[in-house]
Coordinates of C-alpha atoms in Angstrom, one line a residue:
X1 CA 0.0 0.0 0.0
X2 CA 3.0 2.3 0.4
X3 CA 3.2 2.8 -3.4
X4 CA -0.4 4.1 -3.4
X5 CA 0.5 6.8 -0.9
X6 CA 2.7 8.3 -3.5
X7 CA 0.3 7.9 -6.4
X8 CA -3.2 9.2 -5.7
X9 CA -4.2 8.6 -9.3
X10 CA -3.5 4.9 -9.0
X11 CA -5.3 4.8 -5.7
X12 CA -8.4 6.4 -7.2
X13 CA -8.3 4.0 -10.1
X14 CA -8.2 1.0 -7.8
X15 CA -11.0 2.4 -5.6
X16 CA -13.0 2.7 -8.8
X17 CA -12.1 -0.9 -9.7
X18 CA -13.6 -2.5 -6.6
X19 CA -16.9 -0.8 -7.3
X20 CA -17.3 -3.2 -10.3
X21 CA -20.0 -5.9 -10.3
X22 CA -19.4 -9.6 -9.5
X23 CA -21.6 -12.6 -9.2
X24 CA -23.5 -12.4 -5.9
X25 CA -21.1 -9.6 -5.0
X26 CA -18.3 -12.1 -4.3
X27 CA -15.5 -9.6 -5.3
X28 CA -13.1 -12.3 -6.6
X29 CA -10.1 -10.0 -7.3
X30 CA -6.6 -9.2 -6.0
X31 CA -4.3 -6.5 -7.1
X32 CA -0.5 -6.5 -7.3
X33 CA 0.9 -3.0 -7.6
X34 CA 4.2 -3.7 -9.4
X35 CA 5.0 0.0 -10.1
X36 CA 3.5 3.4 -9.3
X37 CA 1.8 3.3 -12.7
X38 CA 1.4 -0.4 -13.2
X39 CA -0.9 -3.0 -11.6
X40 CA -1.9 -6.6 -12.1
X41 CA -5.4 -8.0 -11.5
X42 CA -5.4 -11.6 -10.3
X43 CA -8.5 -13.9 -9.8
X44 CA -9.3 -15.3 -6.3
X45 CA -11.1 -18.3 -7.5
X46 CA -12.4 -19.6 -4.2
X47 CA -14.5 -16.5 -3.7
X48 CA -16.2 -16.9 -7.1
X49 CA -17.1 -20.6 -7.2
X50 CA -20.8 -21.1 -7.8
X51 CA -23.2 -23.2 -9.8
X52 CA -23.7 -20.3 -12.2
X53 CA -20.0 -19.5 -12.7
X54 CA -19.4 -22.5 -14.8
X55 CA -16.0 -22.4 -16.4
X56 CA -15.3 -19.2 -14.6
X57 CA -17.2 -17.2 -17.3
X58 CA -18.9 -15.0 -14.8
X59 CA -15.6 -14.2 -13.1
X60 CA -14.0 -13.4 -16.4
X61 CA -16.9 -10.9 -17.0
X62 CA -16.3 -9.3 -13.6
X63 CA -12.6 -8.8 -14.5
X64 CA -13.7 -7.0 -17.7
X65 CA -16.1 -4.8 -15.7
X66 CA -13.3 -4.0 -13.3
X67 CA -11.1 -2.9 -16.2
X68 CA -13.8 -0.7 -17.6
X69 CA -14.2 1.1 -14.2
X70 CA -10.5 1.6 -14.1
X71 CA -10.5 3.1 -17.6
X72 CA -13.3 5.5 -16.6
X73 CA -11.4 6.8 -13.5
X74 CA -8.1 6.9 -15.3
X75 CA -9.6 9.1 -18.1
X76 CA -11.1 11.4 -15.5
X77 CA -7.6 11.9 -14.2
X78 CA -6.2 12.6 -17.6
X79 CA -4.6 9.2 -18.1
X80 CA -5.0 6.4 -20.7
X81 CA -5.1 2.8 -19.5
X82 CA -3.2 0.2 -21.6
X83 CA -4.6 -3.3 -20.9
X84 CA -3.0 -6.7 -21.5
X85 CA -4.9 -9.9 -20.7
X86 CA -2.4 -12.7 -20.0
X87 CA -2.8 -16.5 -19.6
X88 CA -6.3 -16.4 -21.0
X89 CA -6.9 -20.1 -20.9
X90 CA -9.4 -19.8 -18.0
X91 CA -10.3 -17.7 -15.0
X92 CA -8.0 -19.4 -12.4
X93 CA -4.6 -18.4 -13.9
X94 CA -5.8 -15.2 -15.5
X95 CA -3.7 -12.1 -15.2
X96 CA -4.7 -8.7 -16.5
X97 CA -1.9 -6.1 -16.5
X98 CA -2.7 -2.5 -16.7
X99 CA -0.4 0.5 -17.4
X100 CA -1.3 4.1 -16.6
X101 CA 0.1 6.8 -18.9
X102 CA -0.6 10.5 -19.0
X103 CA -2.6 11.5 -22.1
X104 CA -3.7 15.0 -22.6
X105 CA -6.2 13.8 -25.2
X106 CA -8.0 11.6 -22.7
X107 CA -11.0 13.1 -20.9
X108 CA -14.3 12.0 -19.7
X109 CA -17.3 13.9 -18.1
X110 CA -17.5 13.9 -14.4
X111 CA -21.1 12.7 -14.8
X112 CA -19.7 9.4 -16.1
X113 CA -17.4 8.9 -13.1
X114 CA -20.3 9.7 -10.7
X115 CA -22.5 7.2 -12.5
X116 CA -19.8 4.5 -12.3
X117 CA -19.5 5.1 -8.5
X118 CA -23.3 4.8 -7.9
X119 CA -24.0 2.0 -10.4
X120 CA -25.9 -0.8 -8.7
X121 CA -28.4 -3.6 -9.4
X122 CA -32.0 -2.7 -9.1
X123 CA -34.3 -5.7 -8.7
X124 CA -37.5 -3.6 -8.2
X125 CA -40.3 -3.4 -10.7
X126 CA -39.8 -0.8 -13.5
X127 CA -42.4 1.2 -15.4
X128 CA -43.4 -0.7 -18.5
X129 CA -42.3 2.2 -20.7
X130 CA -39.5 2.1 -23.2
X131 CA -36.8 4.7 -22.5
X132 CA -36.6 7.5 -25.1
X133 CA -34.7 6.9 -28.3
X134 CA -32.2 9.6 -27.2
X135 CA -31.4 7.8 -24.0
X136 CA -31.2 4.4 -25.7
X137 CA -28.8 5.8 -28.3
X138 CA -26.7 7.3 -25.5
X139 CA -26.5 4.0 -23.7
X140 CA -25.5 1.8 -26.6
X141 CA -23.2 4.2 -28.4
X142 CA -19.6 3.0 -29.0
X143 CA -19.6 -0.7 -28.1
X144 CA -16.4 -2.6 -27.4
X145 CA -14.9 -4.1 -30.5
X146 CA -16.0 -7.7 -31.0
X147 CA -19.1 -7.3 -28.8
X148 CA -22.6 -6.8 -30.1
X149 CA -25.5 -5.2 -28.3
X150 CA -29.2 -5.5 -29.1
X151 CA -31.9 -3.5 -27.5
X152 CA -35.2 -5.5 -27.4
X153 CA -38.1 -3.1 -27.4
X154 CA -40.8 -5.0 -29.2
X155 CA -43.3 -6.7 -26.9
X156 CA -42.9 -10.0 -28.8
X157 CA -39.2 -10.1 -28.2
X158 CA -39.6 -9.2 -24.6
X159 CA -42.2 -11.9 -24.2
X160 CA -39.8 -14.5 -25.6
X161 CA -37.1 -13.6 -23.2
X162 CA -39.4 -13.3 -20.3
X163 CA -40.4 -16.9 -21.0
X164 CA -36.7 -17.9 -20.8
X165 CA -36.3 -15.9 -17.6
X166 CA -39.3 -17.9 -16.1
X167 CA -38.0 -21.3 -17.2
X168 CA -34.5 -20.6 -15.9
X169 CA -35.9 -19.5 -12.5
X170 CA -38.0 -22.7 -12.3
X171 CA -34.7 -24.5 -12.1
X172 CA -33.1 -21.9 -9.9
X173 CA -35.8 -22.2 -7.2
X174 CA -35.9 -26.0 -7.4
X175 CA -32.2 -26.9 -7.3
X176 CA -30.7 -27.8 -3.9
X177 CA -27.2 -26.6 -4.7
X178 CA -28.3 -23.3 -6.1
X179 CA -30.6 -22.9 -3.1
X180 CA -27.8 -23.6 -0.7
X181 CA -25.4 -21.2 -2.4
X182 CA -27.9 -18.4 -2.4
X183 CA -28.6 -18.6 1.4
X184 CA -24.9 -18.8 2.2
X185 CA -24.5 -15.4 0.5
X186 CA -27.6 -13.6 1.9
X187 CA -26.8 -10.9 4.5
X188 CA -29.8 -10.9 6.8
X189 CA -28.9 -7.8 8.8
X190 CA -26.8 -4.6 8.6
X191 CA -24.4 -6.2 11.1
X192 CA -23.8 -9.2 8.8
X193 CA -23.1 -6.8 6.0
X194 CA -20.6 -4.8 8.1
X195 CA -18.9 -8.0 9.3
X196 CA -18.6 -9.9 5.9
X197 CA -18.5 -6.9 3.5
X198 CA -19.5 -9.2 0.6
X199 CA -22.6 -11.0 -0.4
X200 CA -26.3 -10.1 -1.0
X201 CA -27.9 -7.7 1.4
X202 CA -31.4 -8.7 2.2
X203 CA -32.9 -5.3 1.4
X204 CA -31.4 -5.3 -2.0
X205 CA -33.2 -8.4 -3.2
X206 CA -36.3 -6.6 -4.4
X207 CA -38.6 -8.6 -2.2
X208 CA -40.0 -5.6 -0.3
X209 CA -40.3 -5.0 3.4
X210 CA -41.2 -8.6 4.1
X211 CA -38.0 -9.9 2.5
X212 CA -36.3 -10.9 5.7
X213 CA -39.2 -12.9 7.0
X214 CA -39.8 -14.5 3.5
X215 CA -36.2 -15.6 3.0
X216 CA -35.8 -16.9 6.5
X217 CA -38.9 -19.0 6.0
X218 CA -37.6 -20.4 2.7
X219 CA -34.0 -20.9 4.0
X220 CA -34.3 -24.6 5.0
X221 CA -34.1 -26.7 1.8
X222 CA -36.4 -29.4 3.1
X223 CA -39.1 -26.8 3.6
X224 CA -38.7 -25.3 0.2
X225 CA -38.6 -28.8 -1.3
X226 CA -41.9 -29.6 0.3
X227 CA -43.4 -26.3 -0.9
X228 CA -42.6 -27.2 -4.5
X229 CA -45.5 -29.7 -4.3
X230 CA -47.7 -26.6 -4.1
X231 CA -45.9 -24.7 -6.8
X232 CA -43.6 -22.4 -4.9
X233 CA -41.0 -22.6 -7.6
X234 CA -43.6 -21.7 -10.2
X235 CA -44.8 -18.7 -8.2
X236 CA -41.3 -17.3 -7.6
X237 CA -40.4 -17.9 -11.3
X238 CA -43.6 -16.2 -12.4
X239 CA -42.5 -13.1 -10.4
X240 CA -39.3 -13.0 -12.4
X241 CA -41.3 -13.3 -15.6
X242 CA -43.4 -10.4 -14.5
X243 CA -40.3 -8.3 -13.9
X244 CA -39.1 -9.1 -17.4
X245 CA -42.4 -8.3 -19.0
X246 CA -42.8 -5.1 -17.2
X247 CA -39.4 -3.8 -18.4
X248 CA -39.2 -0.8 -20.6
X249 CA -36.6 -2.7 -22.7
X250 CA -34.2 -5.6 -22.5
X251 CA -30.6 -5.4 -23.5
X252 CA -28.7 -8.4 -24.9
X253 CA -24.9 -8.6 -25.1
X254 CA -23.4 -11.3 -27.3
X255 CA -19.9 -12.2 -28.6
X256 CA -18.7 -14.3 -31.6
X257 CA -17.0 -17.0 -29.6
X258 CA -16.7 -18.7 -26.2
X259 CA -13.1 -17.8 -25.3
X260 CA -12.0 -16.3 -22.0
X261 CA -11.1 -13.1 -23.9
X262 CA -14.6 -13.0 -25.4
X263 CA -16.1 -13.1 -21.9
X264 CA -13.7 -10.4 -20.5
X265 CA -14.6 -8.1 -23.4
X266 CA -18.2 -8.8 -22.8
X267 CA -17.6 -7.7 -19.2
X268 CA -16.1 -4.5 -20.3
X269 CA -19.1 -3.8 -22.6
X270 CA -21.6 -4.8 -19.9
X271 CA -20.1 -2.3 -17.4
X272 CA -19.9 0.4 -20.1
X273 CA -23.6 -0.1 -20.8
X274 CA -24.5 -0.2 -17.2
X275 CA -22.6 3.0 -16.3
X276 CA -24.1 4.8 -19.4
X277 CA -27.6 3.7 -18.3
X278 CA -27.0 5.1 -14.8
X279 CA -25.8 8.3 -16.3
X280 CA -29.1 8.5 -18.2
X281 CA -31.1 8.0 -15.0
X282 CA -32.1 4.4 -16.0
X283 CA -32.2 1.3 -13.8
X284 CA -30.5 -2.0 -14.7
X285 CA -31.2 -5.5 -13.5
X286 CA -29.1 -8.4 -14.9
X287 CA -31.2 -11.6 -15.6
X288 CA -28.6 -14.0 -17.0
X289 CA -29.7 -17.3 -15.5
X290 CA -30.9 -18.8 -18.7
X291 CA -27.7 -18.0 -20.5
X292 CA -25.4 -19.6 -17.8
X293 CA -27.6 -22.6 -17.2
X294 CA -27.7 -23.3 -20.9
X295 CA -23.9 -23.1 -21.2
X296 CA -23.5 -25.7 -18.5
X297 CA -26.2 -27.9 -20.0
X298 CA -24.6 -27.8 -23.4
X299 CA -21.2 -28.8 -22.1
X300 CA -21.9 -31.4 -19.5
X301 CA -25.5 -32.4 -20.1
X302 CA -27.6 -33.5 -17.1
X303 CA -24.7 -34.2 -14.7
X304 CA -25.4 -31.4 -12.3
X305 CA -29.2 -31.1 -12.8
X306 CA -32.2 -33.1 -11.5
X307 CA -34.2 -35.3 -13.8
X308 CA -37.2 -33.0 -13.6
X309 CA -35.1 -30.2 -15.1
X310 CA -34.5 -32.0 -18.4
X311 CA -37.6 -30.8 -20.3
X312 CA -37.0 -27.2 -19.1
X313 CA -33.4 -27.3 -20.1
X314 CA -34.3 -28.7 -23.5
X315 CA -36.8 -25.8 -24.1
X316 CA -34.2 -23.2 -22.9
X317 CA -31.5 -24.6 -25.2
X318 CA -33.7 -24.9 -28.2
X319 CA -35.1 -21.3 -27.8
X320 CA -31.7 -19.8 -27.2
X321 CA -30.3 -21.6 -30.2
X322 CA -33.0 -20.0 -32.3
X323 CA -32.6 -16.5 -30.8
X324 CA -28.8 -16.4 -30.7
X325 CA -27.8 -18.3 -33.8
X326 CA -24.0 -18.7 -33.8
X327 CA -23.5 -15.9 -31.2
X328 CA -22.7 -16.6 -27.6
X329 CA -25.0 -14.9 -25.1
X330 CA -23.2 -13.3 -22.2
X331 CA -25.6 -10.8 -20.6
X332 CA -29.2 -10.0 -20.6
X333 CA -30.6 -7.2 -18.4
X334 CA -33.8 -5.3 -18.1
X335 CA -33.6 -1.6 -18.5
X336 CA -36.0 1.1 -17.5
X337 CA -37.3 3.7 -15.1
X338 CA -38.1 2.8 -11.6
X339 CA -37.8 3.5 -7.9
X340 CA -34.1 3.9 -7.5
X341 CA -31.9 2.1 -5.0
X342 CA -30.7 4.3 -2.1
X343 CA -27.2 2.8 -1.7
X344 CA -24.7 0.8 -3.6
X345 CA -23.8 -2.8 -2.5
X346 CA -21.4 -3.4 0.4
X347 CA -17.7 -3.7 -0.5
X348 CA -14.6 -4.7 1.3
X349 CA -12.0 -1.9 1.7
X350 CA -9.3 -1.5 -0.9
X351 CA -6.6 -2.7 1.5
X352 CA -8.2 -6.1 1.5
X353 CA -7.4 -6.5 -2.2
X354 CA -3.9 -5.0 -2.6
X355 CA -0.6 -6.7 -2.3

């Protein structure tokens, strides 16, 4: 940390980095400051392991998002950021090396930096009104090279994806491993949030004032499993479908391949979109479960799923094949206007990440 005392620009860049999104707010990063103007990002795999992070793809996206945050803050300080992704065979051994250099041509509005710092997930209902064309154009302008972005505004397209959201959540709410991982990460109180500084704060789950009581009731797997006889998984998944249908628009991010570099670039683009949406006063809620479940199903079949999930997975896979073609889906999020979140998600302090 001594090197950061002498380089306030690098410290601001790293403080921006740790505001990046990660799966279930697991914050799977570590920084090696190797020079006042050079830093490496390393992956802390044990923090990121989850059913949805198959092949470390979600972690790779989080590294890309981290880089985008650093690029924004560096530009605000009149610096360019040169990025080199190394050992890109997978998430575990990944290194991303970043070099700061002064660049008088680099600038960015302060509104973008402010949007990056307050960017957060909003799981609340949105108004079912599509954002203005001016706002949409501002959000999707200038995508990362190699990444494609599609804004889904037509009700037919939204209905198709809402169906996939519903099907994926049928699996999410009826799978014992996913259930266990979720409840390991829920922070049921402010004290838990202060102690752990990572995970999902209960008041950020979009379940309203009764969230604590509802989630504590559903926490025992044997109880949730019994309630499936009465359709609890269908009811919860239907709520997710409603959120998708009530969105002003959905945004889909795809890449041409399934390499680690593809996923990191998709992470850069996702964060760029997310920050731009925040800058336009719009709310964002990632809903990627169908994409990640399908990736796992395509590569390892039914090995980690229950027999009752087969027909659901087959429908998801067939529909995604039709909608995506030869592209790889990396992110789907709903976009719109809604009741904004008061705070950003809890984070560990910068000192916890820096060597």
